[in-house]
Short mmCIF file of C-alpha atoms and ligand atoms in Angstrom, two decimals:
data_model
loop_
_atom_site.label_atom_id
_atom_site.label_comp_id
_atom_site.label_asym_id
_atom_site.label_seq_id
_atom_site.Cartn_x
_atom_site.Cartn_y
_atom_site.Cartn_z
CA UNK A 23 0.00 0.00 0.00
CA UNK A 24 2.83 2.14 1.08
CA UNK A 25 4.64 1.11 -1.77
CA UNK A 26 2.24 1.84 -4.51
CA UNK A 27 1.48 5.60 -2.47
CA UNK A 28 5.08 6.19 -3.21
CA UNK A 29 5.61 5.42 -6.88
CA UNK A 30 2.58 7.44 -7.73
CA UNK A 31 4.19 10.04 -5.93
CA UNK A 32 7.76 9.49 -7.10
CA UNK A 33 5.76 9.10 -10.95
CA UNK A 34 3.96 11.83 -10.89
CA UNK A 35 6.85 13.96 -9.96
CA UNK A 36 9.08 13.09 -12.75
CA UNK A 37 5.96 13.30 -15.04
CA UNK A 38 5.92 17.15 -13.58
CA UNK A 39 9.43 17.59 -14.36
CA UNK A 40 9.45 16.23 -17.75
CA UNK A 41 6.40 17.79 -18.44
CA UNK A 42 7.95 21.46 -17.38
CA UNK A 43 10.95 20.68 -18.87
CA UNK A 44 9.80 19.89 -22.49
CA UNK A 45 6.80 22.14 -22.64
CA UNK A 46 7.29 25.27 -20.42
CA UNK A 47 11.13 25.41 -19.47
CA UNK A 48 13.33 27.56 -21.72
CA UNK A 49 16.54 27.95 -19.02
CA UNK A 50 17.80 31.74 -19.34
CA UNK A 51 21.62 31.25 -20.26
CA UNK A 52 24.03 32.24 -17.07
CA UNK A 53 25.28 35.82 -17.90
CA UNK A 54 28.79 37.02 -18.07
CA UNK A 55 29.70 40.29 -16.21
CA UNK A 56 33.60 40.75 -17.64
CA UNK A 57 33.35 43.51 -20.25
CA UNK A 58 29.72 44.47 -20.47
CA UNK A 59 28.05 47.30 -20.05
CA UNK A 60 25.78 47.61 -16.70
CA UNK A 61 23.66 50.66 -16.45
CA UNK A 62 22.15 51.33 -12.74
CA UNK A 63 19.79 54.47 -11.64
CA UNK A 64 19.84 55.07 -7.95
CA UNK A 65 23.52 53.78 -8.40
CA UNK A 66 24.69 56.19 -6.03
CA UNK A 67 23.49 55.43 -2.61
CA UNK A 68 21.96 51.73 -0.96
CA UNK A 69 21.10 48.79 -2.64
CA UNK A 70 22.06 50.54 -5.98
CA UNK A 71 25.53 51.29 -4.66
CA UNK A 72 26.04 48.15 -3.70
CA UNK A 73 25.03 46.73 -6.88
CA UNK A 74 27.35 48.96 -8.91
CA UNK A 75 30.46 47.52 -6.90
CA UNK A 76 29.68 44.43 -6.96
CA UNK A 77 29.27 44.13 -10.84
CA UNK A 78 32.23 47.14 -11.44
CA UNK A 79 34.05 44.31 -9.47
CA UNK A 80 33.19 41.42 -11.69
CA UNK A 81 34.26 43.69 -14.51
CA UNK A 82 31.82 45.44 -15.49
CA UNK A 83 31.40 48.60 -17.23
CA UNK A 84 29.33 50.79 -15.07
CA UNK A 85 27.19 53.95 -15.70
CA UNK A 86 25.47 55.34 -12.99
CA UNK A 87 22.27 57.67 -12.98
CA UNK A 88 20.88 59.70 -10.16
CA UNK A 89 20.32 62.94 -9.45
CA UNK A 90 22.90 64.56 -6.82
CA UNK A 91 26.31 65.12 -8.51
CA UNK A 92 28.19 64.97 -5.72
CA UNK A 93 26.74 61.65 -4.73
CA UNK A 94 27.73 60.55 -7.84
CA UNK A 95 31.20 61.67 -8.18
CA UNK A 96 31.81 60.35 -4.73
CA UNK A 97 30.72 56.89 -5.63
CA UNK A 98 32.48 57.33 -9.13
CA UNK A 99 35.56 57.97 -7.14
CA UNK A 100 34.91 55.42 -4.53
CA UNK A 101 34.54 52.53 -7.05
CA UNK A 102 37.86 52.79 -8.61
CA UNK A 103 39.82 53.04 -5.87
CA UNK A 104 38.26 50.40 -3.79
CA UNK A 105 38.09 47.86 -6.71
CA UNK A 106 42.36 46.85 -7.10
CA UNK A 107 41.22 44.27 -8.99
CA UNK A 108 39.89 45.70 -12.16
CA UNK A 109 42.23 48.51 -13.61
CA UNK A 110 40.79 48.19 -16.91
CA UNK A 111 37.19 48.98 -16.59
CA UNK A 112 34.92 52.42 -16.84
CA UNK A 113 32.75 54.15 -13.99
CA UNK A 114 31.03 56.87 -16.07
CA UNK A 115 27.93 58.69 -14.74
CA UNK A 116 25.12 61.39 -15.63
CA UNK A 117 22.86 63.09 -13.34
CA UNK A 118 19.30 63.05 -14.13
CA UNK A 119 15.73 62.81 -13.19
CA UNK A 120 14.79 59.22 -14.84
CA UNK A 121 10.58 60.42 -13.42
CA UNK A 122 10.16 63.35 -15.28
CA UNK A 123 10.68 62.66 -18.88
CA UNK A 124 11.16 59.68 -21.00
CA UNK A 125 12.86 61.60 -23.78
CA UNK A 126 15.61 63.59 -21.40
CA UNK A 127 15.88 59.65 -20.17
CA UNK A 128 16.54 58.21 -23.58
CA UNK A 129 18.90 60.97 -24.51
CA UNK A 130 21.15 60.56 -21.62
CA UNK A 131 21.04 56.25 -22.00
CA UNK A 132 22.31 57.15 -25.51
CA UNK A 133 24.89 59.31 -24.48
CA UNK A 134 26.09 56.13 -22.32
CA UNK A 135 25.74 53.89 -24.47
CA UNK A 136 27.89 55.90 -26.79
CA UNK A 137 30.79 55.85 -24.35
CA UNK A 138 30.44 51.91 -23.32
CA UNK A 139 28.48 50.37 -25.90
CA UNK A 140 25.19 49.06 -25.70
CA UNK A 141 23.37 48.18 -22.45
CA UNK A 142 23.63 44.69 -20.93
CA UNK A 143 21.95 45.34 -17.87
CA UNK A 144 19.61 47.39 -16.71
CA UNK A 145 19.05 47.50 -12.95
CA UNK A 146 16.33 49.87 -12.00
CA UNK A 147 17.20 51.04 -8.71
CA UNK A 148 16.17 54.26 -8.37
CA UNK A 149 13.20 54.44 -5.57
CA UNK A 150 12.01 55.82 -2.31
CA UNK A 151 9.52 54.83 0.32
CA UNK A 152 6.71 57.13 2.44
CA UNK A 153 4.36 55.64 5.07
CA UNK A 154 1.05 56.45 6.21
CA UNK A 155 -2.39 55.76 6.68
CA UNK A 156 -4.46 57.08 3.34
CA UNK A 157 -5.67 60.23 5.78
CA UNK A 158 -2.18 61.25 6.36
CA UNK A 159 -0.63 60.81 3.17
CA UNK A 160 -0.58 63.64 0.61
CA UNK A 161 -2.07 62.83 -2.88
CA UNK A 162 1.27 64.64 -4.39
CA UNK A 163 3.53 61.59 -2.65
CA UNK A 164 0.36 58.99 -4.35
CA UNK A 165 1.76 60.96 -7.32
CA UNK A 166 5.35 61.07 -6.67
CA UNK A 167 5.68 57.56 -6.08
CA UNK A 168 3.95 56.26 -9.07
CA UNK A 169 6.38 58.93 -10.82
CA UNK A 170 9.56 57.46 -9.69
CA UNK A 171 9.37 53.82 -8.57
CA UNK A 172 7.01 52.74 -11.46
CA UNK A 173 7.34 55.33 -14.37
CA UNK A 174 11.39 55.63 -14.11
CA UNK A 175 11.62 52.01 -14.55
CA UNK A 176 8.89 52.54 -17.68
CA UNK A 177 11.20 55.14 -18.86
CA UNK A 178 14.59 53.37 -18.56
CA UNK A 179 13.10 49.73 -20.04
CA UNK A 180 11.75 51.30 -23.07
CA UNK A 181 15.16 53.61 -23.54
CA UNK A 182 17.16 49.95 -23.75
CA UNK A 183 14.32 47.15 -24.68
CA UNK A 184 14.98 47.38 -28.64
CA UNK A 185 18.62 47.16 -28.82
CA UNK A 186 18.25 43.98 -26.62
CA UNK A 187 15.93 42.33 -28.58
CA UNK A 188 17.91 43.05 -31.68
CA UNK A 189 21.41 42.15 -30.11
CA UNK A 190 19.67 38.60 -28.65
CA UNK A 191 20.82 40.18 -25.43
CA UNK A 192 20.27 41.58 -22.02
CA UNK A 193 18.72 41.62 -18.55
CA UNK A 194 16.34 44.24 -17.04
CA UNK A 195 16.02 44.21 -13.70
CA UNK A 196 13.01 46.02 -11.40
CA UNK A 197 13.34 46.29 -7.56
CA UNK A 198 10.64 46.28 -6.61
CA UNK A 199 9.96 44.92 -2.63
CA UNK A 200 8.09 42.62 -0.24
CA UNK A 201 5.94 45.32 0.06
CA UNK A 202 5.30 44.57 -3.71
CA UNK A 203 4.41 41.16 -2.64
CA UNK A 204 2.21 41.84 0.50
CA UNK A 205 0.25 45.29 1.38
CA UNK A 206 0.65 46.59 5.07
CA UNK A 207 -0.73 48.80 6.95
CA UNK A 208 0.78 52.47 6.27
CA UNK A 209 2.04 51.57 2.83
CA UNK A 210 -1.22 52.29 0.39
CA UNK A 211 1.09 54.25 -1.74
CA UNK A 212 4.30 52.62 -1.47
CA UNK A 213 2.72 49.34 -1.97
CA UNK A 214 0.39 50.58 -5.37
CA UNK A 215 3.90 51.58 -7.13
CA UNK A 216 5.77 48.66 -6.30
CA UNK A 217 2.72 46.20 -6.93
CA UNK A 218 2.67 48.07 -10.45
CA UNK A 219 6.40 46.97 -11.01
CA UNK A 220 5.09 43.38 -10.89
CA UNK A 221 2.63 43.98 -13.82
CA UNK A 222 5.00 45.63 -15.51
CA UNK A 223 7.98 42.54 -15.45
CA UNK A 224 5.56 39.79 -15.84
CA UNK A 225 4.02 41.40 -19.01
CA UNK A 226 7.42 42.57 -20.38
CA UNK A 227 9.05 39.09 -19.98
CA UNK A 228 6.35 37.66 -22.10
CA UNK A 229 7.36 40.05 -24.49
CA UNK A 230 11.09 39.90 -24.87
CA UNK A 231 11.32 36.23 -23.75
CA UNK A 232 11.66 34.84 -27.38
CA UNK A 233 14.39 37.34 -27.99
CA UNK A 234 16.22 35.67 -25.20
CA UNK A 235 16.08 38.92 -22.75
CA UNK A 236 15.65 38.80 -19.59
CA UNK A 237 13.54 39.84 -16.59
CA UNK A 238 14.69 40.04 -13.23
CA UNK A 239 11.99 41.35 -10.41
CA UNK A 240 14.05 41.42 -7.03
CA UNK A 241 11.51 41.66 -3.87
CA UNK A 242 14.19 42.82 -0.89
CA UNK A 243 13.27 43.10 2.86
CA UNK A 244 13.93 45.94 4.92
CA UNK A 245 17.09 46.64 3.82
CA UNK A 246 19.92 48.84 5.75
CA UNK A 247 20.18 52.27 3.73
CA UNK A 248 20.00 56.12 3.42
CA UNK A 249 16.52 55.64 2.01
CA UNK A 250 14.92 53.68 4.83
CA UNK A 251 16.66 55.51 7.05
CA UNK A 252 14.50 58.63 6.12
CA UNK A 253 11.24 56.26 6.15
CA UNK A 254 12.13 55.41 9.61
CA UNK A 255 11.36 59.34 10.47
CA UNK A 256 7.49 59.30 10.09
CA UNK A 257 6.82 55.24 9.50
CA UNK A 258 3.76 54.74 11.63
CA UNK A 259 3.98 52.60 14.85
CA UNK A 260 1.85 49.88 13.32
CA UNK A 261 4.21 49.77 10.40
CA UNK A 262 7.08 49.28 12.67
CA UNK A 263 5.27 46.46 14.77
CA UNK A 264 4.44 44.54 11.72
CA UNK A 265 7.61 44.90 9.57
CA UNK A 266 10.07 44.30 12.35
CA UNK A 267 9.35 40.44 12.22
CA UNK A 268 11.08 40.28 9.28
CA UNK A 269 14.08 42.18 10.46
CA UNK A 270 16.54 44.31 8.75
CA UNK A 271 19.33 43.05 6.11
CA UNK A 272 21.90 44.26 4.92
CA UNK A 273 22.68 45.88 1.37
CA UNK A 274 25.67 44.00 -0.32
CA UNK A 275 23.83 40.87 0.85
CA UNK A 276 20.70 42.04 -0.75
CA UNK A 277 23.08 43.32 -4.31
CA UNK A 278 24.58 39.80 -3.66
CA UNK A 279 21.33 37.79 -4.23
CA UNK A 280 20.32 40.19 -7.43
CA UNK A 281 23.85 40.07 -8.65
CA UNK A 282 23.35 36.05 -8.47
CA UNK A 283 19.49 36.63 -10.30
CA UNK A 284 20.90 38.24 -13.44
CA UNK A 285 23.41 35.16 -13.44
CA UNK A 286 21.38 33.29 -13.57
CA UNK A 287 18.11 34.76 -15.40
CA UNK A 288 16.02 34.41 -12.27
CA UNK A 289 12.47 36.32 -12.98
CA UNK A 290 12.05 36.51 -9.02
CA UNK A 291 14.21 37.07 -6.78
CA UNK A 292 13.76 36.93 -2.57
CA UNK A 293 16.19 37.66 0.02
CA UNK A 294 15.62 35.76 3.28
CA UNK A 295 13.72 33.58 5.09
CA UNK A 296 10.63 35.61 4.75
CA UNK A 297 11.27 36.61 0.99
CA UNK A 298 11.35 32.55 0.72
CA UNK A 299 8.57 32.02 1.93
CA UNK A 300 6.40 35.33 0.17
CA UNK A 301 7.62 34.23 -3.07
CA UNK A 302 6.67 31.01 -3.25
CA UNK A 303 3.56 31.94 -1.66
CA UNK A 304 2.51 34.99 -4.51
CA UNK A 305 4.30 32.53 -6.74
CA UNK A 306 0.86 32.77 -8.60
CA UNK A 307 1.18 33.12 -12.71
CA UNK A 308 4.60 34.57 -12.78
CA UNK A 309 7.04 33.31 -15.18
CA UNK A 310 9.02 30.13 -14.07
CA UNK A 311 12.87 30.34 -14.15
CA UNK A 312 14.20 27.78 -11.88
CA UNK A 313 12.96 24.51 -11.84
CA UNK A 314 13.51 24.17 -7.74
CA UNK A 315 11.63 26.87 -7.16
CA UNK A 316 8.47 25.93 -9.49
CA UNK A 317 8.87 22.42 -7.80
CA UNK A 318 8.47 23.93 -4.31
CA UNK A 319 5.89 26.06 -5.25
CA UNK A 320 3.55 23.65 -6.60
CA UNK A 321 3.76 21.56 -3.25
CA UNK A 322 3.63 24.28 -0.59
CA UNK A 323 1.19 27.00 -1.59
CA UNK A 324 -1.75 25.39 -0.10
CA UNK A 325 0.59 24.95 3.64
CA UNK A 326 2.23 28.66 2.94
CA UNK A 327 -1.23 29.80 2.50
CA UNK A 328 -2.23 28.42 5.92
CA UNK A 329 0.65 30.42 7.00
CA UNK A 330 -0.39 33.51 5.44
CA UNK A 331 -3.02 33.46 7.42
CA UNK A 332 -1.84 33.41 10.70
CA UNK A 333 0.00 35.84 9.95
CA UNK A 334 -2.87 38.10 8.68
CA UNK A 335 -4.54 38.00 11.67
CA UNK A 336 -1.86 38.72 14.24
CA UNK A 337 -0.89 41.87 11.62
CA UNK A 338 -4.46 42.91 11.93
CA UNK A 339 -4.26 42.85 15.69
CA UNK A 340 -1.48 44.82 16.37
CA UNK A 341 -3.10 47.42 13.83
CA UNK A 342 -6.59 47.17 16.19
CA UNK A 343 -4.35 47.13 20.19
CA UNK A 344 -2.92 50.36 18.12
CA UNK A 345 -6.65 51.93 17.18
CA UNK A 346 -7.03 50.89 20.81
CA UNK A 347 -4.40 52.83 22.52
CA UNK A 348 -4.82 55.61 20.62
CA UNK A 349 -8.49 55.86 21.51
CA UNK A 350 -9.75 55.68 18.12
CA UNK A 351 -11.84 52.74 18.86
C1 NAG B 425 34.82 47.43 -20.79
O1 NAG B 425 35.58 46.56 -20.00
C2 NAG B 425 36.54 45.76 -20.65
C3 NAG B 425 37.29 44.93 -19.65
O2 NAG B 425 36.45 44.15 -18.85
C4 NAG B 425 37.48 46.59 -21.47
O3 NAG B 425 38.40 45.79 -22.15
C5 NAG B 425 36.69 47.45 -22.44
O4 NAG B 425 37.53 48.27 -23.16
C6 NAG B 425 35.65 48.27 -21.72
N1 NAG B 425 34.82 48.96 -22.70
C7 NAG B 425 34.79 50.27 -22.81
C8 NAG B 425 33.94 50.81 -23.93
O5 NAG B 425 35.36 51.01 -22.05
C1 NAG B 426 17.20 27.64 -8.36
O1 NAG B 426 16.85 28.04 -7.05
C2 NAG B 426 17.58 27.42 -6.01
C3 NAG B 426 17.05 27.90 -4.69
O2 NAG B 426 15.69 27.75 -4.58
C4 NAG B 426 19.05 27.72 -6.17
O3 NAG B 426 19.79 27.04 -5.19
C5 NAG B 426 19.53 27.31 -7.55
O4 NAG B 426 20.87 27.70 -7.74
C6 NAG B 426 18.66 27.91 -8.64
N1 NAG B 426 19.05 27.39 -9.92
C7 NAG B 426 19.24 28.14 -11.01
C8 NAG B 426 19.65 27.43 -12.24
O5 NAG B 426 19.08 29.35 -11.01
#
């Protein structure tokens, strides 16, 4: 009896695994970092920075967008010196304001792809946070949000998306966030424009995945930098109780993972125990890249969801002891 439960199971598995592997599998090819050209916006401070020496240090070529000059120049400067190992490569960067407009975008990609060829990779890392309850929030940071986490990442993609498709070539890569997998209290806008990002990869792969391009859609934790440091400053108590659990990581480990998704063509990556565990469990109709992961998924989204729930209902506790103590309720 025990016997025959086991061969089904052990049948039916390699069934799945055939059946993914003939039908729906096409493995992205591991990506080579020596020599090409990696573009990042945000590359100047957090995970952005981190990502830009990690890949100048794997040989990259490395432009960097953001705004502040200085910032720039600094991390310019900072990159070649700290980097003995590669005396042969190029840190060039250009300061602009990927929200505002897609054609001052695609003129300054241009420019640097004129310097260092076309782009390879694209990281999108350009983004900020705000939390709030709806009431508190302005509709200007709704706006402001939307402008810069989800249209600069519009605007970049579209700058680079035809020369990779022509070349056969190339990874784009969205950060988005946990908080683009799960919405928490305090984070109605934050979560809308990182939620969008997840549209926005999923439909794009489909897109460029015959021209054998890329996707990557990173979902980090609470991660260690400038940027959260200023969301720290008015993040609402509820916010805090709630995200704490899943504890606060550091950058290069973060740039580490995403460094190791373009590799490897991963179309989501998750940092962490927690990220393990939210991606497998918003899994849902996202592109498969790793056969592991799809493997895992299948057999643990009905447990995870169990999980989920839990979870859900201690979150929505804290959020009513808080309505409590403030006398709200
Ligand atoms: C990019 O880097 C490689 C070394 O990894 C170097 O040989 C090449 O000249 C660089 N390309 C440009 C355009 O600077
Ligand atoms: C697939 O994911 C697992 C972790 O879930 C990882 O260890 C493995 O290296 C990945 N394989 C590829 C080919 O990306």
């Amino acid at each position: 009896m025990l016997y025959s439960f086991l061969l089904a199971i052990f049948m039916f598995l390699f069934i799945f695994v055939y059946f993914i592997k003939l039908f729906l599998f096409k493995f992205p090819k591991k990506f080579h970092f020596p020599g090409s050209h990696v573009l990042i916006t945000g590359g100047s401070s957090g995970i952005g920075r981190s990502l830009a020496e990690q890949a100048f240090k794997l040989g990259a070529n490395v432009t960097l967008l953001a705004r502040d000059v200085e910032k720039l120049a600094e991390t310019q400067k900072y990159l070649l010196e700290h980097s003995k190992t590669n005396k042969k490569n190029t840190v060039q960067y250009f300061s602009v304001d990927i929200s505002r407009n897609y054609d001052e975008v695609n003129d300054i990609i241009k420019q640097a792809e004129s310097k260092l060829g076309p782009v390879d990779v694209l990281i999108n890392s350009a983004g900020f946070s705000v939390a709030g309850s709806l009431e508190d929030l302005h509709v200007d940071q709704f706006k402001k949000l939307m402008d810069l986490n989800y249209l600069g990442s519009v605007h970049c993609t579209k700058a680079v998306i035809g020369q990779m498709k022509a070349r056969r070539r190339g990874r784009i890569v969205l950060i988005s966030s946990q908080a683009g997998q799960v919405g928490l209290y305090g984070y109605s806008a934050y979560s809308g424009s990182k939620f969008a990002l997840r549209g926005f990869a999923e439909s794009l792969q489909m897109e460029v995945l015959p021209y054998n391009v890329h996707v990557c859609l990173a979902f980090p934790p609470d991660t260690k930098t400038p940027g959260y440091d200023e969301e720290m400053k008015n993040k609402p108590l509820e916010t805090k109780l709630i995200s704490e659990s899943s504890g606060l990581h550091d950058s290069s480990d973060v740039a580490k993972k995403i460094i190791q998704g373009i590799v490897d063509g991963t179309f989501s990556i998750y940092i962490g125990l927690e990220g393990f565990f939210m991606n497998h469990l918003t899994a849902g109709f996202s592109p498969t890249t790793n056969l592991t992961d799809t493997f895992i998924q299948v057999f643990s989204m009905g447990l995870l969801r169990m999980v989920s729930v839990i979870y859900l209902s201690t979150f929505n506790k804290i959020v009513r002891n808080c309505a409590v103590n403030k006398k709200l309720l």
